[in-house]
């Protein structure tokens, strides 16, 4: 076995590539430490790129997993939070995860509408239903349909919770699942599940809210907007795509 | 500092070329390395590319802890969609996603049944609950939340379990949702499942439907079948994921 001792290997001519081994050969690094920012396959397709500080970009989808975080937005006394890019036919299901949604106004409801024009207009037609279960901190519990939370071919914002408290430690959290928003054949189904600090009837407690329905349009949805039915809000909303 | 100027480095003998020695760091100042097969020092494949950017044999730790897509099936006038492999002890939790499932026949039920290891037929004993909420497009009425219609819940029954009723077959009508099956390979306990679906009903209603149940067997469940109570699945997609 021949051995060459050197500190640097450079191409024989500037800008030429260096080829290590031939087809079928294995390149081994006994030192177990390879440092490079961009990994590509043999066809030159980038598998990932690092910025040299450990932050990766251009990561091949097969290395991302099937639930892909697309965007995170943090509301801080915000009137609304919109996602106007990244909603397309890449994913069959878009999942929005909400945490620490705290309204500025007491008993406000977080709600959403969608857009087929990139966010210029949020007023697509929906038919929806809404029901909830609640249990007060003191006494009282129940299950109810909530007519004020549904829509029949309505174009308003769809509520996902009822009456979230605005005290410092009160919040709502949950998920919204939106199916095949880019379909131009079918209506778009969705459902949301939230748990919140519910305030009502002079008391407070926990409430589990289920909203669901369809956006009654065969136009592709490409943007979504979240806001309270009254006042601003704090919280984090993450948009994921499920491959 | 020694410097070697070269275009190709090949093995003189055998098929291995070593760069550096133990403890050395090999740095590529050119910022790019290209190869199809990446392995660790033990020869274990981390991932493999086909040279066109499509990867296979990806180490499970590389793709996060989220759902792992195992199989996606698209219906096209199909009698059913069945998953007959890969349901095993690899995952504790299997998730099935329904995307725009459309029946060929109007006013039908979307159903599920299972087959246990070593047995034949989709006929496992189940005990189930199911509920629904609905709202008419014309706002004439709402229903629920309440239990589904009689006969759509089972007590030790072996029929296909109804997950949605009255699904419409209009051109833009369909259902979407998800179904979860827990520990199908457990041979000590019975198996649990649940679902949540929204469907566009034949009477122009939005229906939210949910439920769950037990599969009353301690045999491993290895197959799942989805179908409509009558007629084919005109269109739609069912995707099976393993949950890490």
Coordinates of N, CA, C and O in Angstrom, one line a residue, chain A residues 1-13 16-22 24-45 47-48 60 62-67 91-93 127-132 143-145 147 150-153 177 179-180 183 185-193 210-214 216-218 242-243, chain B residues 1-28 31-36 38 41 47 49-55 58 62-64 66-69 95 97-100 102 131 133-139 142-145 171-178 196 198-200 204-208 235 237 239 241:
Chain A
X1 N 0.8 -1.2 0.0 CA 0.0 0.0 0.0 C 0.9 1.2 0.0 O 1.8 1.4 0.9
X2 N 0.7 2.1 -0.9 CA 1.5 3.3 -1.0 C 0.9 4.4 -0.1 O -0.3 4.4 0.2
X3 N 1.7 5.3 0.3 CA 1.2 6.3 1.3 C 1.9 7.7 0.9 O 3.1 7.7 0.6
X4 N 1.1 8.7 0.8 CA 1.6 10.1 0.5 C 1.4 10.9 1.7 O 0.3 11.0 2.3
X5 N 2.4 11.6 2.2 CA 2.3 12.6 3.3 C 2.2 14.0 2.8 O 3.1 14.4 2.1
X6 N 1.1 14.7 3.1 CA 1.0 16.0 2.6 C 0.0 16.7 3.5 O -0.9 16.0 4.2
X7 N 0.0 18.0 3.5 CA -1.0 18.8 4.3 C -2.2 19.2 3.4 O -3.3 19.4 3.9
X8 N -1.9 19.5 2.2 CA -2.9 20.0 1.3 C -2.9 19.3 0.0 O -1.8 19.0 -0.5
X9 N -4.1 19.0 -0.5 CA -4.2 18.5 -1.8 C -5.0 19.5 -2.6 O -6.1 19.9 -2.3
X10 N -4.5 20.0 -3.7 CA -5.1 21.0 -4.6 C -5.2 20.4 -6.0 O -4.5 19.5 -6.4
X11 N -6.2 20.9 -6.7 CA -6.2 20.5 -8.1 C -5.0 20.9 -8.9 O -4.4 21.9 -8.6
X12 N -4.7 20.1 -9.9 CA -3.5 20.3 -10.6 C -3.6 21.7 -11.4 O -2.6 22.4 -11.5
X13 N -4.8 22.0 -11.8 CA -5.0 23.3 -12.4 C -6.1 24.0 -11.6 O -7.1 23.3 -11.2
X16 N -10.2 23.2 -11.4 CA -10.5 21.8 -11.7 C -11.0 21.1 -10.5 O -10.7 21.5 -9.4
X17 N -11.8 20.1 -10.7 CA -12.3 19.3 -9.6 C -11.2 18.2 -9.2 O -10.4 17.8 -10.1
X18 N -11.3 17.8 -8.0 CA -10.4 16.7 -7.6 C -11.3 15.5 -7.5 O -12.4 15.5 -6.8
X19 N -10.9 14.4 -8.1 CA -11.6 13.2 -8.0 C -10.9 12.2 -7.1 O -9.7 12.0 -7.3
X20 N -11.6 11.7 -6.1 CA -11.0 10.7 -5.2 C -11.6 9.3 -5.6 O -12.8 9.1 -5.5
X21 N -10.7 8.4 -5.9 CA -11.1 7.1 -6.2 C -11.8 6.9 -7.5 O -12.0 7.9 -8.2
X22 N -12.2 5.7 -7.8 CA -12.9 5.4 -9.1 C -14.2 4.7 -8.7 O -14.4 4.3 -7.5
X24 N -16.8 2.3 -7.6 CA -16.7 1.1 -6.8 C -15.7 1.2 -5.7 O -15.7 0.3 -4.8
X25 N -14.9 2.2 -5.7 CA -13.9 2.3 -4.6 C -14.6 3.0 -3.4 O -15.5 3.8 -3.5
X26 N -14.0 2.8 -2.2 CA -14.5 3.4 -1.0 C -13.4 4.4 -0.5 O -12.2 4.1 -0.4
X27 N -13.9 5.6 -0.2 CA -13.0 6.6 0.4 C -13.2 6.5 1.9 O -14.3 6.7 2.4
X28 N -12.2 6.3 2.7 CA -12.3 6.2 4.1 C -11.5 7.3 4.8 O -10.4 7.7 4.3
X29 N -12.1 7.9 5.8 CA -11.4 8.9 6.6 C -11.1 8.3 8.0 O -12.0 8.3 8.9
X30 N -9.9 7.8 8.2 CA -9.6 7.2 9.5 C -9.8 8.2 10.6 O -10.0 7.7 11.8
X31 N -9.7 9.4 10.3 CA -9.8 10.4 11.4 C -11.2 10.7 11.8 O -11.5 11.3 12.8
X32 N -12.2 10.1 11.0 CA -13.6 10.2 11.4 C -14.1 11.6 11.4 O -15.1 11.9 12.1
X33 N -13.5 12.6 10.8 CA -13.9 13.9 10.8 C -13.8 14.5 9.4 O -12.6 14.7 8.9
X34 N -14.9 14.8 8.8 CA -14.9 15.4 7.5 C -15.5 16.8 7.6 O -16.6 16.8 8.2
X35 N -14.9 17.8 7.1 CA -15.5 19.1 7.2 C -15.7 19.7 5.9 O -14.8 19.9 5.1
X36 N -17.0 20.0 5.6 CA -17.3 20.6 4.3 C -18.7 21.2 4.5 O -19.5 20.7 5.3
X37 N -19.0 22.2 3.8 CA -20.3 22.9 3.9 C -21.4 22.3 3.1 O -22.6 22.4 3.4
X38 N -21.1 21.9 1.9 CA -22.1 21.4 1.0 C -21.9 20.0 0.6 O -20.8 19.6 0.1
X39 N -22.9 19.2 0.8 CA -22.9 17.8 0.4 C -23.8 17.7 -0.8 O -25.0 18.1 -0.8
X40 N -23.3 17.0 -1.8 CA -24.1 16.8 -3.0 C -24.0 15.3 -3.3 O -23.1 14.6 -2.9
X41 N -24.9 14.8 -4.2 CA -24.8 13.5 -4.7 C -23.9 13.5 -5.9 O -23.5 14.6 -6.4
X42 N -23.7 12.4 -6.5 CA -22.8 12.3 -7.7 C -23.3 13.1 -8.9 O -22.5 13.5 -9.7
X43 N -24.6 13.3 -8.9 CA -25.2 14.0 -10.0 C -25.1 15.5 -9.8 O -25.6 16.3 -10.6
X44 N -24.5 15.9 -8.7 CA -24.4 17.4 -8.4 C -25.6 18.0 -7.7 O -25.7 19.2 -7.5
X45 N -26.6 17.1 -7.3 CA -27.8 17.6 -6.6 C -27.4 17.9 -5.1 O -26.9 17.0 -4.4
X47 N -27.6 18.0 -1.3 CA -28.3 17.2 -0.3 C -28.5 18.1 1.0 O -29.5 18.0 1.6
X48 N -27.6 19.0 1.3 CA -27.7 20.0 2.3 C -26.5 21.0 2.2 O -25.5 20.6 1.7
X60 N -32.3 18.2 1.5 CA -33.1 17.3 0.7 C -34.3 16.8 1.5 O -34.2 16.5 2.7
X62 N -36.0 14.2 1.7 CA -35.9 12.9 2.4 C -35.2 12.9 3.7 O -35.3 12.0 4.5
X63 N -34.5 14.0 3.9 CA -33.8 14.1 5.2 C -34.5 15.0 6.2 O -34.1 15.2 7.3
X64 N -35.7 15.5 5.8 CA -36.4 16.4 6.6 C -37.5 15.7 7.5 O -38.1 16.2 8.3
X65 N -37.8 14.4 7.1 CA -38.9 13.8 7.7 C -40.2 14.1 7.0 O -40.2 14.9 6.0
X66 N -41.3 13.5 7.4 CA -42.5 13.8 6.7 C -43.4 14.9 7.2 O -44.3 15.3 6.6
X67 N -43.1 15.3 8.5 CA -43.8 16.5 9.0 C -42.8 17.6 9.0 O -41.8 17.6 9.8
X91 N -47.8 19.6 -0.3 CA -48.2 18.7 0.9 C -49.7 18.4 0.7 O -50.5 19.3 0.3
X92 N -50.1 17.3 1.2 CA -51.6 16.9 1.2 C -52.3 17.5 2.4 O -53.5 17.7 2.4
X93 N -51.5 17.7 3.5 CA -52.1 18.2 4.7 C -51.2 19.3 5.3 O -50.0 19.1 5.3
X127 N -68.9 26.2 5.0 CA -69.9 25.6 5.8 C -69.3 24.8 6.9 O -68.4 23.9 6.6
X128 N -69.6 25.1 8.1 CA -68.9 24.6 9.3 C -69.8 24.2 10.4 O -70.9 24.6 10.5
X129 N -69.2 23.5 11.3 CA -69.9 23.2 12.6 C -68.9 23.4 13.8 O -67.7 23.4 13.5
X130 N -69.5 23.6 14.9 CA -68.7 23.9 16.1 C -69.3 23.3 17.3 O -70.5 23.5 17.6
X131 N -68.6 22.5 18.1 CA -69.1 22.0 19.4 C -68.0 22.0 20.4 O -66.8 22.1 20.1
X132 N -68.4 21.9 21.7 CA -67.4 22.0 22.7 C -67.9 21.3 24.0 O -69.1 21.0 24.2
X143 N -71.7 19.6 27.4 CA -71.4 19.5 26.0 C -72.5 20.2 25.2 O -73.7 20.0 25.4
X144 N -72.0 21.0 24.3 CA -73.0 21.8 23.5 C -72.5 22.1 22.1 O -71.3 22.1 21.8
X145 N -73.5 22.2 21.2 CA -73.3 22.7 19.9 C -73.3 24.3 20.0 O -74.0 24.8 20.9
X147 N -73.9 27.5 17.9 CA -74.4 28.0 16.7 C -73.7 29.3 16.3 O -73.5 29.6 15.1
X150 N -70.6 28.5 14.1 CA -70.6 27.8 12.8 C -70.9 28.8 11.7 O -71.2 30.0 11.9
X151 N -70.8 28.3 10.5 CA -71.2 29.1 9.3 C -71.9 28.2 8.3 O -71.6 27.0 8.2
X152 N -72.9 28.8 7.6 CA -73.6 28.2 6.5 C -73.3 29.0 5.3 O -74.0 30.1 5.1
X153 N -72.4 28.5 4.5 CA -72.0 29.3 3.3 C -71.6 30.7 3.6 O -71.9 31.7 2.9
X177 N -56.0 21.4 11.0 CA -55.6 20.6 9.9 C -56.4 21.0 8.7 O -57.6 21.0 8.7
X179 N -56.8 20.2 4.6 CA -56.5 19.1 3.7 C -56.5 19.6 2.2 O -57.4 20.3 1.8
X180 N -55.5 19.2 1.5 CA -55.4 19.4 0.1 C -55.9 20.8 -0.4 O -56.7 20.9 -1.2
X183 N -56.3 21.6 -4.2 CA -57.2 20.9 -5.1 C -58.1 21.9 -5.8 O -58.6 22.8 -5.2
X185 N -60.4 20.4 -7.7 CA -61.6 19.5 -7.9 C -62.5 19.5 -6.8 O -63.7 19.5 -7.0
X186 N -62.0 19.4 -5.6 CA -62.8 19.2 -4.4 C -62.9 20.4 -3.5 O -62.0 21.3 -3.6
X187 N -63.9 20.5 -2.6 CA -63.9 21.4 -1.5 C -62.7 21.1 -0.6 O -62.1 20.1 -0.7
X188 N -62.4 22.0 0.3 CA -61.3 21.8 1.2 C -61.8 21.6 2.6 O -62.3 22.4 3.2
X189 N -61.5 20.4 3.1 CA -61.9 20.0 4.4 C -60.9 20.5 5.5 O -59.7 20.6 5.2
X190 N -61.4 20.8 6.7 CA -60.5 21.2 7.8 C -61.2 20.7 9.1 O -62.4 20.5 9.1
X191 N -60.3 20.6 10.1 CA -60.9 20.5 11.5 C -59.8 21.2 12.4 O -58.6 21.2 12.1
X192 N -60.3 21.6 13.5 CA -59.4 22.2 14.6 C -59.9 21.6 15.9 O -61.0 21.3 16.1
X193 N -58.9 21.4 16.8 CA -59.1 21.0 18.1 C -58.3 22.0 19.0 O -57.1 22.1 18.8
X210 N -64.1 21.8 19.2 CA -64.0 21.1 17.9 C -64.7 22.0 16.9 O -65.9 22.2 16.9
X211 N -64.0 22.5 15.9 CA -64.6 23.1 14.7 C -64.2 22.3 13.5 O -63.0 21.8 13.4
X212 N -65.1 22.2 12.6 CA -64.7 21.5 11.3 C -65.6 22.0 10.2 O -66.7 22.6 10.5
X213 N -65.3 21.7 9.0 CA -66.1 22.0 7.9 C -65.3 22.0 6.6 O -64.3 21.3 6.5
X214 N -65.9 22.7 5.6 CA -65.2 22.7 4.3 C -65.3 24.1 3.7 O -66.2 24.8 4.0
X216 N -66.0 25.9 0.7 CA -66.8 25.4 -0.4 C -66.4 26.0 -1.7 O -67.2 26.8 -2.3
X217 N -65.2 25.7 -2.1 CA -64.7 26.3 -3.4 C -63.8 25.2 -4.0 O -63.1 24.5 -3.3
X218 N -63.7 25.3 -5.3 CA -62.7 24.4 -6.0 C -61.5 25.3 -6.5 O -60.7 24.8 -7.2
X242 N -47.4 18.1 5.8 CA -47.3 16.6 6.0 C -47.1 16.0 4.6 O -48.1 16.0 3.8
X243 N -46.0 15.4 4.4 CA -45.7 14.8 3.1 C -46.4 13.4 3.0 O -46.5 12.7 4.0
Chain B
X1 N 4.6 23.5 4.9 CA 3.4 22.7 4.7 C 3.5 22.0 3.3 O 3.7 22.7 2.3
X2 N 3.3 20.7 3.3 CA 3.4 20.0 2.1 C 2.1 20.2 1.3 O 1.0 20.3 1.8
X3 N 2.2 20.2 0.0 CA 1.1 20.4 -0.9 C 1.2 19.5 -2.1 O 2.2 19.5 -2.7
X4 N 0.1 18.8 -2.3 CA 0.1 17.9 -3.4 C -0.9 18.4 -4.5 O -2.0 18.7 -4.2
X5 N -0.4 18.6 -5.7 CA -1.3 19.1 -6.7 C -1.6 17.9 -7.7 O -0.7 17.3 -8.2
X6 N -2.9 17.6 -7.7 CA -3.3 16.3 -8.5 C -4.7 16.5 -8.9 O -5.5 17.3 -8.4
X7 N -5.1 15.7 -9.9 CA -6.5 15.8 -10.4 C -7.2 14.5 -9.9 O -8.4 14.6 -9.6
X8 N -6.6 13.4 -9.9 CA -7.2 12.2 -9.5 C -6.4 11.5 -8.4 O -5.1 11.4 -8.5
X9 N -7.1 10.9 -7.4 CA -6.4 10.1 -6.5 C -7.1 8.7 -6.5 O -8.3 8.7 -6.3
X10 N -6.4 7.7 -6.8 CA -7.1 6.4 -6.9 C -6.3 5.4 -6.0 O -5.1 5.6 -5.7
X11 N -7.0 4.3 -5.7 CA -6.3 3.3 -4.9 C -5.3 2.6 -5.7 O -5.5 2.3 -6.9
X12 N -4.1 2.4 -5.1 CA -3.1 1.7 -5.9 C -3.4 0.3 -6.0 O -3.2 -0.4 -7.0
X13 N -3.9 -0.3 -4.8 CA -4.3 -1.7 -4.8 C -5.6 -1.7 -4.0 O -5.9 -0.9 -3.2
X14 N -6.4 -2.7 -4.3 CA -7.7 -2.8 -3.6 C -8.7 -1.8 -4.0 O -8.6 -1.1 -5.1
X15 N -9.7 -1.5 -3.2 CA -10.7 -0.6 -3.5 C -10.9 0.5 -2.4 O -12.0 1.1 -2.3
X16 N -9.9 0.7 -1.6 CA -10.0 1.7 -0.5 C -9.0 2.7 -0.7 O -7.8 2.4 -0.9
X17 N -9.4 4.0 -0.5 CA -8.4 5.1 -0.4 C -8.6 5.7 1.0 O -9.8 6.1 1.3
X18 N -7.6 5.8 1.7 CA -7.7 6.5 3.0 C -7.2 7.9 3.0 O -6.2 8.2 2.4
X19 N -8.0 8.8 3.5 CA -7.6 10.2 3.6 C -7.3 10.5 5.1 O -8.2 10.4 5.9
X20 N -6.1 10.9 5.4 CA -5.8 11.2 6.8 C -5.6 10.0 7.6 O -5.8 8.8 7.2
X21 N -5.3 10.2 8.9 CA -5.1 9.1 9.8 C -6.0 9.4 11.1 O -6.6 10.4 11.2
X22 N -6.0 8.4 12.0 CA -6.9 8.6 13.2 C -6.5 9.9 13.8 O -5.4 10.2 14.1
X23 N -7.5 10.7 14.2 CA -7.3 12.0 14.8 C -7.2 13.1 13.9 O -7.3 14.3 14.3
X24 N -7.0 12.8 12.6 CA -6.8 13.9 11.6 C -8.2 14.5 11.3 O -9.2 13.8 11.3
X25 N -8.2 15.7 10.9 CA -9.4 16.3 10.4 C -9.2 16.6 8.9 O -8.2 17.1 8.5
X26 N -10.1 16.1 8.0 CA -10.0 16.3 6.6 C -11.0 17.5 6.3 O -12.2 17.4 6.5
X27 N -10.4 18.6 5.8 CA -11.2 19.7 5.5 C -11.2 19.9 4.0 O -10.2 19.8 3.3
X28 N -12.4 20.1 3.4 CA -12.6 20.4 2.0 C -12.7 21.9 1.9 O -13.8 22.4 2.0
X31 N -15.4 23.5 -0.3 CA -16.8 23.6 0.2 C -17.8 22.6 -0.4 O -19.0 22.8 -0.2
X32 N -17.4 21.7 -1.2 CA -18.4 20.8 -1.7 C -17.8 19.4 -1.9 O -16.7 19.2 -2.4
X33 N -18.6 18.4 -1.5 CA -18.2 17.0 -1.8 C -19.4 16.3 -2.5 O -20.5 16.6 -2.2
X34 N -19.1 15.5 -3.4 CA -20.1 14.8 -4.2 C -19.9 13.3 -4.2 O -18.9 12.8 -4.7
X35 N -20.9 12.6 -3.7 CA -20.9 11.2 -3.8 C -22.3 10.7 -3.5 O -23.1 11.4 -3.0
X36 N -22.6 9.5 -4.0 CA -24.0 9.0 -3.8 C -24.2 8.2 -2.5 O -25.3 8.1 -2.0
X38 N -23.2 7.7 1.5 CA -22.6 8.2 2.7 C -22.7 7.1 3.8 O -23.8 6.7 4.1
X41 N -18.1 5.4 9.8 CA -16.8 4.8 9.8 C -16.9 3.2 10.0 O -16.0 2.5 9.6
X47 N -27.2 7.4 4.3 CA -28.2 7.5 3.2 C -27.5 7.3 1.9 O -26.3 7.3 1.7
X49 N -28.1 8.2 -2.4 CA -28.8 8.9 -3.5 C -28.7 8.1 -4.8 O -27.7 7.4 -5.0
X50 N -29.7 8.3 -5.7 CA -29.6 7.7 -7.0 C -28.9 8.6 -8.0 O -28.8 8.3 -9.2
X51 N -28.3 9.7 -7.5 CA -27.6 10.6 -8.4 C -28.5 11.6 -9.0 O -28.0 12.5 -9.7
X52 N -29.8 11.5 -8.8 CA -30.7 12.5 -9.3 C -31.4 13.2 -8.1 O -32.4 13.8 -8.3
X53 N -30.8 13.0 -6.9 CA -31.4 13.7 -5.7 C -32.4 13.0 -5.0 O -32.9 13.4 -4.0
X54 N -32.7 11.8 -5.4 CA -33.7 10.9 -4.7 C -33.0 10.0 -3.7 O -32.1 9.2 -4.2
X55 N -33.3 10.1 -2.5 CA -32.6 9.3 -1.5 C -33.3 8.1 -1.1 O -34.5 8.0 -1.1
X58 N -32.3 5.9 4.1 CA -32.0 7.0 5.0 C -32.0 6.6 6.4 O -33.0 6.0 6.9
X62 N -32.0 10.5 10.8 CA -31.8 11.7 10.0 C -33.1 12.4 9.7 O -33.1 13.6 9.3
X63 N -34.3 11.7 9.8 CA -35.5 12.4 9.3 C -36.4 12.8 10.4 O -37.6 12.9 10.2
X64 N -35.9 13.0 11.6 CA -36.7 13.6 12.6 C -37.6 12.6 13.3 O -37.6 11.4 13.0
X66 N -40.9 12.9 13.6 CA -42.3 13.0 13.2 C -42.8 11.7 12.5 O -42.1 10.7 12.5
X67 N -44.0 11.8 11.9 CA -44.6 10.7 11.2 C -43.7 10.2 10.1 O -43.1 11.1 9.4
X68 N -43.5 8.9 9.9 CA -42.7 8.4 8.8 C -43.7 7.8 7.8 O -44.5 6.9 8.1
X69 N -43.7 8.4 6.6 CA -44.6 7.9 5.5 C -44.1 6.5 5.1 O -43.0 6.3 4.7
X95 N -50.7 5.9 11.8 CA -51.7 7.0 11.4 C -52.0 6.8 9.9 O -51.1 6.7 9.1
X97 N -54.0 8.8 6.8 CA -54.5 10.1 6.4 C -55.4 9.9 5.2 O -55.0 9.3 4.2
X98 N -56.6 10.4 5.3 CA -57.6 10.3 4.2 C -57.6 11.7 3.5 O -57.9 12.7 4.1
X99 N -57.3 11.7 2.2 CA -57.3 13.0 1.5 C -58.3 12.9 0.3 O -58.1 12.1 -0.6
X100 N -59.4 13.6 0.4 CA -60.4 13.7 -0.6 C -60.9 12.4 -1.1 O -60.8 12.1 -2.3
X102 N -63.5 10.0 -2.3 CA -64.8 10.3 -3.0 C -65.4 8.9 -3.4 O -64.8 8.1 -4.1
X131 N -69.6 9.4 17.0 CA -70.4 10.6 17.2 C -70.3 11.4 15.9 O -69.5 11.2 15.1
X133 N -71.4 15.6 14.3 CA -72.0 16.9 14.3 C -72.2 17.3 12.9 O -71.4 17.0 12.0
X134 N -73.3 18.0 12.5 CA -73.5 18.4 11.2 C -74.2 19.7 11.1 O -74.9 20.1 12.0
X135 N -74.0 20.4 9.9 CA -74.6 21.7 9.7 C -74.9 21.8 8.2 O -74.1 21.5 7.3
X136 N -76.2 22.1 7.9 CA -76.6 22.3 6.5 C -76.1 23.6 5.9 O -76.0 24.6 6.5
X137 N -75.8 23.5 4.6 CA -75.3 24.7 3.9 C -76.3 25.8 3.9 O -76.0 26.9 3.9
X138 N -77.6 25.4 3.8 CA -78.7 26.4 3.8 C -79.1 26.9 5.2 O -80.0 27.6 5.4
X139 N -78.3 26.4 6.2 CA -78.5 26.9 7.6 C -79.8 26.5 8.2 O -80.3 27.0 9.1
X142 N -79.0 22.2 12.5 CA -77.7 21.6 12.9 C -78.1 20.3 13.7 O -79.2 20.2 14.2
X143 N -77.2 19.4 13.8 CA -77.4 18.2 14.6 C -76.1 18.0 15.4 O -75.0 18.2 15.0
X144 N -76.3 17.4 16.6 CA -75.2 16.9 17.4 C -74.7 18.0 18.3 O -75.2 19.1 18.4
X145 N -73.6 17.6 19.0 CA -73.0 16.3 19.0 C -73.8 15.2 19.6 O -74.4 15.4 20.7
X171 N -69.4 16.0 -7.8 CA -68.0 16.2 -8.4 C -67.0 16.8 -7.4 O -65.8 16.6 -7.5
X172 N -67.5 17.7 -6.5 CA -66.6 18.3 -5.6 C -66.8 17.8 -4.1 O -66.2 18.3 -3.2
X173 N -67.5 16.7 -4.0 CA -67.8 16.1 -2.7 C -66.8 15.0 -2.3 O -66.4 14.2 -3.2
X174 N -66.4 15.0 -1.1 CA -65.4 14.0 -0.6 C -65.4 14.0 0.9 O -66.1 14.7 1.6
X175 N -64.5 13.2 1.5 CA -64.2 13.3 2.9 C -62.6 13.3 3.1 O -61.9 12.8 2.2
X176 N -62.2 14.0 4.2 CA -60.8 14.0 4.6 C -60.7 13.8 6.1 O -61.7 14.2 6.8
X177 N -59.6 13.3 6.5 CA -59.5 13.1 8.0 C -58.4 12.1 8.3 O -57.5 11.9 7.5
X178 N -58.4 11.6 9.5 CA -57.4 10.7 9.9 C -57.9 9.6 10.8 O -58.9 9.7 11.4
X196 N -61.1 10.8 13.1 CA -61.7 12.1 13.1 C -61.8 12.5 11.6 O -60.8 12.5 10.9
X198 N -63.9 14.9 8.4 CA -65.0 15.9 8.0 C -65.4 15.4 6.6 O -64.5 15.1 5.7
X199 N -66.7 15.4 6.4 CA -67.2 14.9 5.0 C -68.2 15.9 4.5 O -68.9 16.6 5.3
X200 N -68.3 15.9 3.2 CA -69.3 16.7 2.4 C -70.4 15.7 2.1 O -70.3 14.8 1.3
X204 N -75.8 18.0 1.2 CA -75.2 19.4 1.2 C -75.0 19.8 2.7 O -75.5 20.9 3.1
X205 N -74.4 19.0 3.5 CA -74.1 19.2 4.9 C -72.6 19.0 5.1 O -72.0 18.1 4.5
X206 N -72.1 19.8 6.0 CA -70.8 19.5 6.5 C -70.9 18.6 7.8 O -71.6 19.0 8.7
X207 N -70.3 17.5 7.7 CA -70.4 16.6 8.9 C -69.0 16.3 9.5 O -68.1 15.9 8.8
X208 N -68.9 16.5 10.8 CA -67.7 16.1 11.5 C -68.0 14.8 12.2 O -69.1 14.7 12.9
X235 N -62.1 8.2 -6.1 CA -60.9 8.9 -6.1 C -60.5 9.1 -4.6 O -61.2 8.9 -3.7
X237 N -56.9 9.5 -1.7 CA -55.6 9.0 -1.3 C -55.6 8.6 0.2 O -56.2 9.3 1.0
X239 N -52.9 7.5 3.1 CA -51.4 7.4 3.4 C -51.2 6.8 4.8 O -51.8 7.3 5.7
X241 N -48.7 6.2 7.9 CA -47.5 6.6 8.6 C -47.2 5.8 9.8 O -48.1 5.4 10.5

